[in-house]
């Protein structure tokens, strides 16, 4: 809430960067193609592995990557209709129309805030799957570069939406938690099935 209040301009009764053209294009519209694109590309790799023998070791990791990215987007877009915390710019204390909710969860979709977890932050944090991909393939360098890319993508797109008054920091962190959990869930069978080659792979 403190961050949102600091970004809110009382004179405008709005967030100055809310309708910024470039932030809206890159951080709002284009970013959602990221997890879908990664997921579909992974499905393509898995399908091609039946024709290309050299790609067969990639089949399981590619399917886990696709499952994480696509399931993540579905869950994010459903869960936000059952959590009540709205977007900052929708709060009546920040130029909006609705009071701060007195409860966190609702079973009635119409009562959802539509913002927790953040879909755009989740799209950025979908790149955390690259960390688990490197782990499952036994590629330590890919693993850590994937972690860096996931954090950078998630933090970057989260920052854009926070600056626009579209999300609280906590809403973006819930997205990171969800994407990490899903990646761990889908990649776990592949990781535990790998032989213990060296301490670098653990």
C-alpha positions as a printed Julia matrix, in Angstrom:
202×3 Matrix{Float64}:
   0.0     0.0     0.0
   2.86    2.41    0.77
   4.31    1.95   -2.71
   0.92    2.55   -4.33
   0.35    5.7    -2.29
   3.79    7.01   -3.25
   3.01    6.5    -6.94
  -0.49    8.01   -6.75
  -0.88   11.68   -7.69
  -3.67   13.35   -5.66
  -3.74   16.3    -8.05
  -4.57   14.0   -10.95
  -6.59   11.66   -8.75
  -4.86    8.87  -10.65
  -1.54    7.11  -11.28
   0.43    9.26  -13.77
   1.84    6.25  -15.64
  -1.42    4.33  -15.78
  -2.05    5.04  -19.46
   1.56    5.41  -20.59
   1.61    4.11  -24.16
   4.85    2.14  -24.03
   4.35    0.67  -20.59
   0.88   -0.43  -21.61
   2.11   -1.99  -24.86
   5.11   -3.87  -23.47
   4.12   -4.58  -19.89
   0.39   -5.06  -20.34
  -0.39   -6.38  -23.81
   2.71   -8.04  -25.25
   3.88   -9.83  -22.09
   0.94  -12.24  -22.01
   2.24  -13.82  -25.22
   5.4   -14.92  -23.37
   4.13  -17.96  -21.41
   1.83  -19.02  -24.24
   4.7   -18.79  -26.71
   7.07  -20.72  -24.44
   4.42  -23.35  -23.77
   3.55  -23.87  -27.43
   7.23  -23.99  -28.43
   7.81  -26.65  -25.77
   4.87  -28.68  -27.09
   6.42  -28.42  -30.54
   9.76  -29.72  -29.26
   8.05  -32.62  -27.49
   6.11  -33.52  -30.64
   9.21  -33.27  -32.82
  11.12  -35.56  -30.45
   9.09  -38.49  -31.83
  10.65  -37.81  -35.24
  14.08  -36.51  -34.19
  15.92  -39.06  -32.02
  18.42  -36.47  -30.75
  15.55  -34.54  -29.17
  14.14  -37.46  -27.18
  15.91  -36.5   -23.93
  14.08  -33.16  -24.19
  10.61  -34.7   -24.39
   9.86  -34.93  -20.67
  11.38  -31.55  -19.73
   9.61  -29.88  -22.66
   6.24  -31.28  -21.57
   6.87  -30.19  -17.98
   7.76  -26.71  -19.2
   4.61  -26.51  -21.31
   2.45  -27.78  -18.44
   3.89  -25.18  -16.07
   3.44  -22.22  -18.41
  -0.03  -23.1   -19.64
  -1.41  -24.31  -16.29
   0.02  -21.22  -14.62
  -1.88  -18.88  -16.91
  -5.13  -20.79  -16.42
  -4.79  -20.82  -12.62
  -3.81  -17.16  -12.39
  -6.75  -16.1   -14.51
  -9.15  -18.17  -12.41
  -7.81  -17.47   -8.92
  -7.96  -13.69   -9.32
 -11.75  -13.93   -9.59
 -11.94  -15.43   -6.09
  -9.49  -13.22   -4.2
 -10.94   -9.89   -3.19
  -8.01   -7.45   -3.22
  -8.59   -5.15   -6.22
  -6.14   -3.18   -8.29
  -4.73   -0.07   -6.57
  -6.39    2.29   -9.05
  -9.76    0.7    -8.27
  -9.58    1.54   -4.54
 -11.62    4.55   -3.49
  -8.63    5.87   -1.53
  -6.54    5.88   -4.73
  -8.92    7.43   -7.23
 -11.13    4.39   -7.71
 -14.59    3.29   -6.72
 -14.33    0.38   -4.27
 -13.38    0.24   -0.58
 -10.53   -1.9     0.71
 -11.98   -5.42    1.2
 -12.51   -6.77    4.7
 -11.92  -10.4     3.67
  -9.38  -12.14    1.41
 -11.4   -14.84   -0.39
 -14.84  -15.13   -1.94
 -16.67  -18.04   -3.54
 -18.7   -15.62   -5.68
 -16.83  -14.6    -8.83
 -18.63  -11.27   -8.97
 -17.01  -10.38   -5.64
 -13.46  -11.01   -6.85
 -10.97   -8.19   -7.14
  -9.58   -9.44  -10.44
  -5.97   -8.7    -9.52
  -4.51  -11.33   -7.18
  -2.44  -13.06   -8.41
  -1.14  -10.83  -11.18
  -1.42  -12.33  -14.65
   1.26  -10.08  -16.11
   3.73  -10.77  -13.31
   2.92  -14.46  -13.69
   3.77  -14.21  -17.39
   7.18  -12.81  -16.51
   7.79  -15.32  -13.76
   6.9   -18.13  -16.18
  10.56  -17.93  -17.23
  11.45  -19.46  -13.86
  10.66  -22.72  -15.62
  14.02  -22.36  -17.38
  15.72  -22.93  -14.02
  13.95  -26.25  -13.61
  14.54  -27.1   -17.28
  18.28  -26.77  -16.8
  18.07  -28.88  -13.64
  16.08  -31.63  -15.33
  18.5   -31.73  -18.28
  21.58  -31.74  -16.05
  22.8   -28.38  -17.37
  23.91  -26.31  -14.33
  24.73  -23.23  -16.4
  21.27  -23.24  -18.0
  19.77  -23.7   -14.57
  21.28  -20.56  -13.09
  20.84  -18.45  -16.21
  17.23  -19.58  -16.21
  16.81  -18.48  -12.61
  18.28  -15.07  -13.45
  16.01  -14.72  -16.5
  12.94  -15.72  -14.49
  13.66  -13.24  -11.71
  14.51  -10.46  -14.17
  11.41  -11.07  -16.27
   9.1   -11.33  -13.29
  10.49   -8.3   -11.48
  10.57   -6.26  -14.68
   6.97   -6.86  -15.68
   5.82   -6.6   -12.06
   7.47   -3.18  -11.82
   5.67   -1.98  -14.93
   2.27   -2.94  -13.54
   3.04   -1.5   -10.11
   4.06    1.82  -11.71
   0.75    1.84  -13.6
  -1.19    1.35  -10.37
  -2.49   -1.97  -11.69
  -1.06   -4.17   -8.93
   0.23   -4.13   -5.4
   3.66   -5.65   -4.8
   2.06   -8.5    -2.84
  -0.1    -9.46   -5.82
   2.98   -9.9    -7.99
   4.78  -11.94   -5.32
   1.83  -14.33   -5.17
   2.33  -14.87   -8.9
   6.0   -15.71   -8.37
   5.08  -18.17   -5.63
   2.45  -19.88   -7.77
   4.73  -20.23  -10.81
   7.58  -21.59   -8.68
   5.26  -24.12   -7.04
   3.87  -25.32  -10.38
   7.33  -25.65  -11.91
   8.56  -27.64   -8.9
   5.47  -29.85   -9.1
   5.76  -30.67  -12.81
   9.54  -31.01  -12.92
   9.91  -32.98   -9.67
   9.47  -36.45  -11.25
  12.12  -35.64  -13.86
  14.6   -34.2   -11.38
  14.4   -37.06   -8.86
  14.75  -39.58  -11.69
  18.1   -38.13  -12.73
  21.22  -39.98  -11.56
  23.31  -38.14   -8.97
  26.24  -37.24  -11.2
  27.81  -34.45   -9.19
  27.04  -31.98   -6.49
  26.71  -29.24   -9.11
  23.42  -30.72  -10.27
  21.78  -30.46   -6.86
